[in-house]
CSV table of C-alpha atoms in Angstrom, one decimal:
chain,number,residue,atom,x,y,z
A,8,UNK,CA,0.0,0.0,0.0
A,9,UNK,CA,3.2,2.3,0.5
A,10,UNK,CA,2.4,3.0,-3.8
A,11,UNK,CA,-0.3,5.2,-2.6
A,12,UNK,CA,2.3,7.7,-1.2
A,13,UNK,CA,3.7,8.8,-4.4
A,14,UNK,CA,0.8,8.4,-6.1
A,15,UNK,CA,-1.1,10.6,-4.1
A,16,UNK,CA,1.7,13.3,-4.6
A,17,UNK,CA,1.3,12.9,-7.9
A,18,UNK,CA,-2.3,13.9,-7.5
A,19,UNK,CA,-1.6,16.8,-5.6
A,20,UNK,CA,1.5,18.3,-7.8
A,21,UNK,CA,0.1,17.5,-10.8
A,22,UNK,CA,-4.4,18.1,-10.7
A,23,UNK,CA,-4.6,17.3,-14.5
A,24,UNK,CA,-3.8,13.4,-13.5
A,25,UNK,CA,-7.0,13.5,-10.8
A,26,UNK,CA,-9.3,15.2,-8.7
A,27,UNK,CA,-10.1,15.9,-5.6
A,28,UNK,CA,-11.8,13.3,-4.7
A,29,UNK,CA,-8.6,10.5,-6.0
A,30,UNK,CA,-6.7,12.7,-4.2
A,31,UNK,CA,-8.5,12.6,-0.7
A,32,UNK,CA,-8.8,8.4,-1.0
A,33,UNK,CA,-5.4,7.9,-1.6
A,34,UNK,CA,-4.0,10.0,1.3
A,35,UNK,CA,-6.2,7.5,3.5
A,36,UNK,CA,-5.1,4.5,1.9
A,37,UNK,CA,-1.2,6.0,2.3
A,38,UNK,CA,-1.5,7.1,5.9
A,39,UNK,CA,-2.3,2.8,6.8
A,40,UNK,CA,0.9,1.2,5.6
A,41,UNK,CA,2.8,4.9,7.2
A,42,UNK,CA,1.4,4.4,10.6
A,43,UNK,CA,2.2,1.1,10.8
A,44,UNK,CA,5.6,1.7,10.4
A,45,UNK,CA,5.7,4.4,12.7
A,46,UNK,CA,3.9,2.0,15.3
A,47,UNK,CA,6.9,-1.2,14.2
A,48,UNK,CA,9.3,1.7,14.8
A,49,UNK,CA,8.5,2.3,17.9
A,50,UNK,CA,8.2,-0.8,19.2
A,51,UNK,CA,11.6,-1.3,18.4
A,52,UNK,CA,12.7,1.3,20.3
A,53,UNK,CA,10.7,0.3,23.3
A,54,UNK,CA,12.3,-3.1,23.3
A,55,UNK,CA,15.7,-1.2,22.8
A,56,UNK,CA,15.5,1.3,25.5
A,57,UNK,CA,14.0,-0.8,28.2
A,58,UNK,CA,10.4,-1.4,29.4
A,59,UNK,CA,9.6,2.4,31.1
A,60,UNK,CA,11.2,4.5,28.2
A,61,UNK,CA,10.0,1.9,25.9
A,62,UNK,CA,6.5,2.7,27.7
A,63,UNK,CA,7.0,6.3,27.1
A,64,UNK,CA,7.5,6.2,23.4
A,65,UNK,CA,4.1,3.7,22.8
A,66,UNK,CA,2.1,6.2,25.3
A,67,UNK,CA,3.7,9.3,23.2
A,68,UNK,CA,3.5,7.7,19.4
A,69,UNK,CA,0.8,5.2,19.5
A,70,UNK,CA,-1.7,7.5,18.4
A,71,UNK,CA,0.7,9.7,16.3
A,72,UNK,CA,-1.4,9.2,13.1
A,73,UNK,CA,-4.3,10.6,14.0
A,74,UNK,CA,-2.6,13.4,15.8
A,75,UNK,CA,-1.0,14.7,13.2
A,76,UNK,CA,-4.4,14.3,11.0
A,77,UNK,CA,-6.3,16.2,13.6
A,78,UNK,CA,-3.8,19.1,14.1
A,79,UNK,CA,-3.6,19.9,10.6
A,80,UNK,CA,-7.6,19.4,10.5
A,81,UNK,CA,-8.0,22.2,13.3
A,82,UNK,CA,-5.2,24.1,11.9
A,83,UNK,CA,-7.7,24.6,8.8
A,84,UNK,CA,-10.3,25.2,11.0
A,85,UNK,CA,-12.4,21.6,10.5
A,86,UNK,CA,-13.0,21.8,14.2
A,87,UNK,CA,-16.4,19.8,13.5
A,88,UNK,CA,-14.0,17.0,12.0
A,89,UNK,CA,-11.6,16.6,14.8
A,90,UNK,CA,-14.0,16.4,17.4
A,91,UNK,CA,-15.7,13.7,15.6
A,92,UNK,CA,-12.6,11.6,14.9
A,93,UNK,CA,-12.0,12.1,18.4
A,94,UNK,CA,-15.1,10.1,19.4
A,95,UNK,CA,-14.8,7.8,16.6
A,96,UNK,CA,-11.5,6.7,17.4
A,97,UNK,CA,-12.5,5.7,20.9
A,98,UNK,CA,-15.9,3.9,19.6
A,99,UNK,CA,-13.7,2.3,16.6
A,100,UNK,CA,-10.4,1.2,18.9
A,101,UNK,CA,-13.5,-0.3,21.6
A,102,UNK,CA,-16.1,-1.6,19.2
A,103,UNK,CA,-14.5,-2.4,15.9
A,104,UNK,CA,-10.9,-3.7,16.7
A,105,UNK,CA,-12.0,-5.4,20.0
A,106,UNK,CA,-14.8,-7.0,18.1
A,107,UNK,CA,-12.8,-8.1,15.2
A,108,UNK,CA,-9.9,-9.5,17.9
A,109,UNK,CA,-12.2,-11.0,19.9
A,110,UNK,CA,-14.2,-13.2,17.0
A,111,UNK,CA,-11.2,-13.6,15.1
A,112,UNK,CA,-9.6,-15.4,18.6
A,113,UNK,CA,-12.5,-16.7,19.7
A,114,UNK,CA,-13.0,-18.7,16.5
A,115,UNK,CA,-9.8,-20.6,17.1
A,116,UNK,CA,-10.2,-20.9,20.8
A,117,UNK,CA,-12.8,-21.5,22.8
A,118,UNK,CA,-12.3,-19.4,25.4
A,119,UNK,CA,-9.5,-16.5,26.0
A,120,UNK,CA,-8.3,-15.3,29.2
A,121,UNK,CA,-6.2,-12.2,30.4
A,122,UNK,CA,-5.5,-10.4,33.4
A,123,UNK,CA,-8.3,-9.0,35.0
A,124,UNK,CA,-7.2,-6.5,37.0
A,125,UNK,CA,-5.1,-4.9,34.5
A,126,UNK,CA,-8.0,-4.8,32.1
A,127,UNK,CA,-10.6,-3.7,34.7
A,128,UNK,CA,-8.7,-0.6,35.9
A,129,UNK,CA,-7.9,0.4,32.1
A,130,UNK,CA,-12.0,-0.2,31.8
A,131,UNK,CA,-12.6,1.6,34.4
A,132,UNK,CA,-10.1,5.1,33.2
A,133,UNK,CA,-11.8,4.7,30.1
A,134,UNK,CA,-15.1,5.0,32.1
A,135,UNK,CA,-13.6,8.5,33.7
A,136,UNK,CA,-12.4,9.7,30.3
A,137,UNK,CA,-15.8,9.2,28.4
A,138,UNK,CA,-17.9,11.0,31.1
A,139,UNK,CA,-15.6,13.5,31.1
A,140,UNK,CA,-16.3,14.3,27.4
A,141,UNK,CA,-19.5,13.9,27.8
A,142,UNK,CA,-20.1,17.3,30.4
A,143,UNK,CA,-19.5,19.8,27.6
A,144,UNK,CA,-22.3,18.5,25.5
A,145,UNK,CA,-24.4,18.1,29.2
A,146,UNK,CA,-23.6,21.7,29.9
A,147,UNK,CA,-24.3,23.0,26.6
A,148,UNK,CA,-28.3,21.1,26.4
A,149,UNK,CA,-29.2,22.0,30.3
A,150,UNK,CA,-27.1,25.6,29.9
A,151,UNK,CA,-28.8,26.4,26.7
A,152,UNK,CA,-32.4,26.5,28.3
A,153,UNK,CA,-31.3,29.8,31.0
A,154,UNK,CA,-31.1,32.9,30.4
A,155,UNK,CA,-27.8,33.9,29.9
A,156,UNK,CA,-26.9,30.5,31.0
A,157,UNK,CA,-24.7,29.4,28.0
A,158,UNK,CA,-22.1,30.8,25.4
A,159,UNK,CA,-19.7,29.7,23.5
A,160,UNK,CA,-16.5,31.3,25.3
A,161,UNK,CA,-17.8,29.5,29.2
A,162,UNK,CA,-17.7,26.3,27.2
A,163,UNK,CA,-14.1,26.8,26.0
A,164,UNK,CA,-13.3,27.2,29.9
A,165,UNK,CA,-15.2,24.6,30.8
A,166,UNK,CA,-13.3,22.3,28.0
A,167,UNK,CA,-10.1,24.1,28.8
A,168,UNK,CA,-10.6,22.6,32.3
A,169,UNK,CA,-11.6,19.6,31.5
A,170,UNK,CA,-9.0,19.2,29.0
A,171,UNK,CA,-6.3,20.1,31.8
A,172,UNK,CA,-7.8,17.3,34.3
A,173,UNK,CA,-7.6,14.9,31.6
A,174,UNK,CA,-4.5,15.8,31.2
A,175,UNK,CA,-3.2,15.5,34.6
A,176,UNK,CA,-4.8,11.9,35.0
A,177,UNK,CA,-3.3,10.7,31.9
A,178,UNK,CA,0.0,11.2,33.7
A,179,UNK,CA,-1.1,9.5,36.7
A,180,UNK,CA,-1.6,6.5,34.4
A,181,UNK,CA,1.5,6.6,32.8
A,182,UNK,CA,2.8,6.5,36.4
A,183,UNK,CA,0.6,3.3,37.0
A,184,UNK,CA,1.1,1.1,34.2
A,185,UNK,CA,4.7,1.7,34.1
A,186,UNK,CA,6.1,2.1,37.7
A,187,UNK,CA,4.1,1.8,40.7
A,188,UNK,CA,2.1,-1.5,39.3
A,189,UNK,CA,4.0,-2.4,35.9
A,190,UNK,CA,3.6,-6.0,36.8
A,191,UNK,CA,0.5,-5.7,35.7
A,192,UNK,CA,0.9,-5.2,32.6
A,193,UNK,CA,3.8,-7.4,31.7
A,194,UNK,CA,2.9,-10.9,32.9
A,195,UNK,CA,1.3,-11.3,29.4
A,196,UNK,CA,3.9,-9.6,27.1
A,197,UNK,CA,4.9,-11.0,24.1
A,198,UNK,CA,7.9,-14.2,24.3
A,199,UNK,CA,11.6,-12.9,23.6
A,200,UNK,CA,11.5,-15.0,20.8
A,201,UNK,CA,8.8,-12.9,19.3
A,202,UNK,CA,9.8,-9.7,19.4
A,203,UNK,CA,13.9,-9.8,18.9
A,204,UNK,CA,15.4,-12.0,16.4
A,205,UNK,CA,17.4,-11.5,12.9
A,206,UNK,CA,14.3,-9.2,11.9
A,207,UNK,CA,15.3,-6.5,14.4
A,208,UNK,CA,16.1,-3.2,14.0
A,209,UNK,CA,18.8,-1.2,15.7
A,210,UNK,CA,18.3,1.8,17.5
A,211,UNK,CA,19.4,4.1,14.3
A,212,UNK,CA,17.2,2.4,11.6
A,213,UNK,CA,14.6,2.6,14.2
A,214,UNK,CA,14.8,6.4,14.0
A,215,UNK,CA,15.3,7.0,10.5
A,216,UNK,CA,12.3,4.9,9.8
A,217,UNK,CA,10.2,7.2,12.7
A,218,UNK,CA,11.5,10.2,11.2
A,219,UNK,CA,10.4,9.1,7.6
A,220,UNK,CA,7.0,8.0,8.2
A,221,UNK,CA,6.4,10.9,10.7
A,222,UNK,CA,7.2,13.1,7.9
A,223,UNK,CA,4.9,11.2,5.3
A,224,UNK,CA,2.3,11.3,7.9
A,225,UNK,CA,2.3,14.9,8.0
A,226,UNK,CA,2.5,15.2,3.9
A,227,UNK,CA,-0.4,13.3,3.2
A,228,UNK,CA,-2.4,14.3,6.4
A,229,UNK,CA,-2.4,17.6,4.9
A,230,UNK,CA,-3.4,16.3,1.4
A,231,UNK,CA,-5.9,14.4,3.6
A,232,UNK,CA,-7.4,17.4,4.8
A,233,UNK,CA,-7.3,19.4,1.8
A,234,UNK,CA,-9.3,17.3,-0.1
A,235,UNK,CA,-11.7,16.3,2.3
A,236,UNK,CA,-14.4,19.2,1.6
A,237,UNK,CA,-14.3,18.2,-2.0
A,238,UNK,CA,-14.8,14.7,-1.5
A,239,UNK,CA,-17.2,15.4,0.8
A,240,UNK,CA,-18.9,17.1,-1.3
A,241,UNK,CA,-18.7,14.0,-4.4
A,242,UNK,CA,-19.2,11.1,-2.4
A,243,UNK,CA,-22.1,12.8,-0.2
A,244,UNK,CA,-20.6,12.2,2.9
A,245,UNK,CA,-21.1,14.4,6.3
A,246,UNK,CA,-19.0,15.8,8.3
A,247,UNK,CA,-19.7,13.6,11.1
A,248,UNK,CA,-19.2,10.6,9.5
A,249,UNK,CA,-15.9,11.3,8.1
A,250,UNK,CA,-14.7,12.1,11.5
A,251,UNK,CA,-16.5,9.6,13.1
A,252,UNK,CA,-15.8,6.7,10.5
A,253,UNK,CA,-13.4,7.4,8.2
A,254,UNK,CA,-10.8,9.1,10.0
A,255,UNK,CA,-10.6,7.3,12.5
A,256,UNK,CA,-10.5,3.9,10.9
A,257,UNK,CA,-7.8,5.1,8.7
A,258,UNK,CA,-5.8,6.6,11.8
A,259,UNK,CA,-5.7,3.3,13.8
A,260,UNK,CA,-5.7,0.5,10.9
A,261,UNK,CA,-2.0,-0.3,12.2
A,262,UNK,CA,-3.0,-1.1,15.2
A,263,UNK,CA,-5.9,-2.8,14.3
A,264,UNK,CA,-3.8,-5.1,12.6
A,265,UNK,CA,-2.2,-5.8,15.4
A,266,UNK,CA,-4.5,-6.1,18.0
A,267,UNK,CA,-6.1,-9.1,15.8
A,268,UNK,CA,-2.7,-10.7,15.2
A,269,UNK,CA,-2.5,-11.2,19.1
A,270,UNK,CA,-5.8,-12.1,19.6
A,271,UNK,CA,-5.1,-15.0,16.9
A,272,UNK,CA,-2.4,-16.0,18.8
A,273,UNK,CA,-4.7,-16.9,22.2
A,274,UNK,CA,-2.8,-13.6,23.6
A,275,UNK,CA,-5.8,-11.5,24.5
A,276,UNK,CA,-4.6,-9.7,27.1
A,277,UNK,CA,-2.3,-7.8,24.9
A,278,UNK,CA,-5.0,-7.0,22.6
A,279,UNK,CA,-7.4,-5.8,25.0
A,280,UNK,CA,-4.5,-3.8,26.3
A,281,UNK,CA,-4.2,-2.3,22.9
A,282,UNK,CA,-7.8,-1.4,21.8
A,283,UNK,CA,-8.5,0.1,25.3
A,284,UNK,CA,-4.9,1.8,25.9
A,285,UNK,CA,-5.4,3.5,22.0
A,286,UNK,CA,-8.5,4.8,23.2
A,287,UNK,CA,-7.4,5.8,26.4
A,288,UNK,CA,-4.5,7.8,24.5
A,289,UNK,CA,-8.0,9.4,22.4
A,290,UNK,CA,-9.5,10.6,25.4
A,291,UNK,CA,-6.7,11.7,28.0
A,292,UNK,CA,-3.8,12.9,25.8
A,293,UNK,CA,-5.1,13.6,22.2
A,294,UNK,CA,-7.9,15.2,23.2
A,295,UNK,CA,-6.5,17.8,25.8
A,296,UNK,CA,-3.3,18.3,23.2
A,297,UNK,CA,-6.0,19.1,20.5
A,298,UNK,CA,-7.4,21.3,22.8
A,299,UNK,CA,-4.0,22.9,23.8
A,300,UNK,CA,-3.6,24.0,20.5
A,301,UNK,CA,-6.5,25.3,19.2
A,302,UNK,CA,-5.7,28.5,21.2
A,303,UNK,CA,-2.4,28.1,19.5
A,304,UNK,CA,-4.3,28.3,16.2
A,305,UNK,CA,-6.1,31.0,17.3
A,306,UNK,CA,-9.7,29.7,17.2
A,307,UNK,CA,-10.1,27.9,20.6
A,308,UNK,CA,-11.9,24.2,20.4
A,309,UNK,CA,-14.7,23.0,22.7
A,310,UNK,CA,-15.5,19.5,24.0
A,311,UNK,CA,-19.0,20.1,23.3
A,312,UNK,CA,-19.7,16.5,20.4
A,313,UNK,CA,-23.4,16.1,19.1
A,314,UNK,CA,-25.9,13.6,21.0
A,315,UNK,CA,-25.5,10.8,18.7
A,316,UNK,CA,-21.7,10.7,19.2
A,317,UNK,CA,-22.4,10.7,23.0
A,318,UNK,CA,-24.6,7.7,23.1
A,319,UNK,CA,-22.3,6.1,20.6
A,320,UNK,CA,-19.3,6.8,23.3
A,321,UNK,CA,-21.0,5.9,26.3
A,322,UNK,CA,-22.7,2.8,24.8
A,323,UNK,CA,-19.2,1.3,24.0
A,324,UNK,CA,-17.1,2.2,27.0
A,325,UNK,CA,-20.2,0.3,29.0
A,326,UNK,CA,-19.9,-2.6,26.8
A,327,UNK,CA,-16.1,-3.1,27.1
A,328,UNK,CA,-16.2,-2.8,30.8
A,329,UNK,CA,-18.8,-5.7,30.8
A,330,UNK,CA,-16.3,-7.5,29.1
A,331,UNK,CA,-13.5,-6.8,30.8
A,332,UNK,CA,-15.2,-7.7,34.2
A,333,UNK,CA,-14.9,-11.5,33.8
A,334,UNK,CA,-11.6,-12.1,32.6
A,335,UNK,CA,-12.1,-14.0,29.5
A,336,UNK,CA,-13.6,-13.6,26.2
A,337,UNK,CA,-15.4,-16.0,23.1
A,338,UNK,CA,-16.5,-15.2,19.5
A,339,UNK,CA,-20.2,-14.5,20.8
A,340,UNK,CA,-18.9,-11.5,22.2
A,341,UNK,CA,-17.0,-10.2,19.2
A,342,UNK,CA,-20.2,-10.6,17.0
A,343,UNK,CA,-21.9,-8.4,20.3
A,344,UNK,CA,-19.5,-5.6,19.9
A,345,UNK,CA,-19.3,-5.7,15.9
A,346,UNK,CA,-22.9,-5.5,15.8
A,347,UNK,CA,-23.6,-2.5,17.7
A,348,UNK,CA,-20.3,-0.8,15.3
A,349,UNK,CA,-22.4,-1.8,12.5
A,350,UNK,CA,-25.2,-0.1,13.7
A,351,UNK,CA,-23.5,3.3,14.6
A,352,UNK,CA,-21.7,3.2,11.0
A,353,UNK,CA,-25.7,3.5,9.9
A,354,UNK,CA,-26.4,5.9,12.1
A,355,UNK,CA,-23.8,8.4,11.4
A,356,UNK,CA,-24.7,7.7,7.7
A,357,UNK,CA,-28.0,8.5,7.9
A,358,UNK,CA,-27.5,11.5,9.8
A,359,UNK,CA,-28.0,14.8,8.6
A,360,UNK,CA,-25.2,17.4,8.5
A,361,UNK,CA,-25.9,19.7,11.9
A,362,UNK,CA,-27.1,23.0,10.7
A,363,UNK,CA,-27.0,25.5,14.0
A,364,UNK,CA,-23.7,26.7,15.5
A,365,UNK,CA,-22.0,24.4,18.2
């Protein structure tokens, strides 16, 4: 899929050889095979540098695709885009790869355990993070209804604060999972045999590959983004469901990947740890970063998502911590999780574009 790259620059130098539309579909299809070498880069590093530096780098780059898509989004003032991906992203990493990992394993094993406590406190964080996201939008309906109650500069406090909080706990986690109770989250890490061997990279290719596909990221996230109203536009799409859908399936189809490959190999626990971690990473470091710089941009962002996307947030953070209460998995519950995805995807098809100002 790395031919996309060039192709898509061809597109974008050269507008006689496409459109718009060409050009926005194959700056998703490039940003796939880019982000997963971004993600095999830095696992590399992490098993380089050690297991808390190591930790560091997947916390800091494991959601380094869509990042880099959103901040050039808000940077061009899709602000209605970024907050979307931002929920979708959570609902795709919970929903869709979780579904996928857990069929896909279940199919071949009857049953799949991992550690429950690990899984229940990351439930659980997730739990904090999506109510958190959800008071903006709370404030806004029950605000909106007083005189004088609601405007739009108290809700960029209140998601300034919020954003800061989040913030603050994501660092507490980091603390967590990689100091105070790291043994948690290491008792069902990958064999040695797995993840060294005449395949590995040194420390040096491992950065020159970063560096590269960061760069290329960038390059066609903003090729991404300039299309996207035009495409839009041709394929008859909202702007909901590109955040929502498109986006975000596009920003974390490396990890999907991989989340599937270790459910297939009866290692659940990792890919639990890697659907609910990404989306963790959504709601209590993207999120607040996105936030951050808004003001940089100039035109401040609120937390404030549309009703649909709230449902659709809350519904799968509730479903995943039923899951993760028991300890093990099997296929039924993969064709549960899938099923309700399938369901939103319609939804936020169907859905008209939101006409009044957030």
């Amino acid at each position: 899929m790395l031919v996309f790259v060039p192709v898509a620059v061809v597109l974008r130098i050269w507008p006689r050889f496409g459109n718009e539309t060409a050009l926005f579909v194959c700056s998703c299809l490039a940003v796939i095979p880019l982000a997963g070498w971004m993600g095999r880069a830095t696992e590399e590093l992490a098993e380089r540098l050690g297991h808390g530096v190591g930790g560091l780098l997947n916390a800091t780059f494991g959601n380094a695709a869509e990042l880099i898509i959103a901040l050039i989004a808000l940077s061009r003032g899709l602000t209605g885009v970024v907050k979307a991906s931002i929920a979708g992203s959570i609902i795709g990493n919970v929903l869709l790869v979780m579904g996928v990992s857990i069929l896909g394993g279940g199919i071949k094993f009857r049953e799949q355990r991992f550690n429950q406590t690990a899984a229940r406190a990351s439930a659980t964080t997730l739990t904090l993070a999506a109510f958190a996201l959800t008071i903006p939008t709370v404030f806004h309906v029950t605000a909106a209804g007083r005189s004088g109650g609601w405007s739009p500069a108290i809700e960029q406090k209140l998601s300034l604060a919020i954003a800061i909080v989040l913030f603050i706990t994501y660092a507490c986690l980091l603390s967590f999972e990689l100091f105070t109770h790291k043994q948690l989250y290491v008792v069902d890490s990958p064999a040695e045999d797995e993840t060294q061997g005449p395949d590995s990279w040194s420390v040096s290719k491992s950065l020159l590959v970063l560096i590269l596909a960061t760069g290329l990221v960038a390059l066609m996230s903003e090729f991404l983004v300039g299309a996207v109203e035009a495409a839009r536009s041709t394929l008859g799409l909202t702007e909901v469901f590109v955040g929502v859908i498109l986006i975000a399936v596009i920003g974390n189809a490396a990890e999907h990947s991989t989340a599937v490959m270790m459910a297939m190999k009866n290692k659940m626990g990792i890919s639990l740890g890697i659907a609910i971690g990404s989306s963790l990473q959504i709601a209590l470091f993207v999120a607040p970063v996105l936030v951050f710089a808004s003001y940089l941009f100039g035109s401040p962002m609120d937390l404030e998502f549309t009703l649909p996307e709230v449902v659709a947030v809350i519904a799968a953070v509730h479903l995943i911590f039923q899951i993760s209460g028991d300890g093990e998995t099997n296929w039924l519950e993969g064709v549960q999780l899938l099923s309700v995805y399938l369901i939103l995807v319609i939804l936020f098809f169907y859905l008209p574009e939101r006409t009044e100002a957030r």
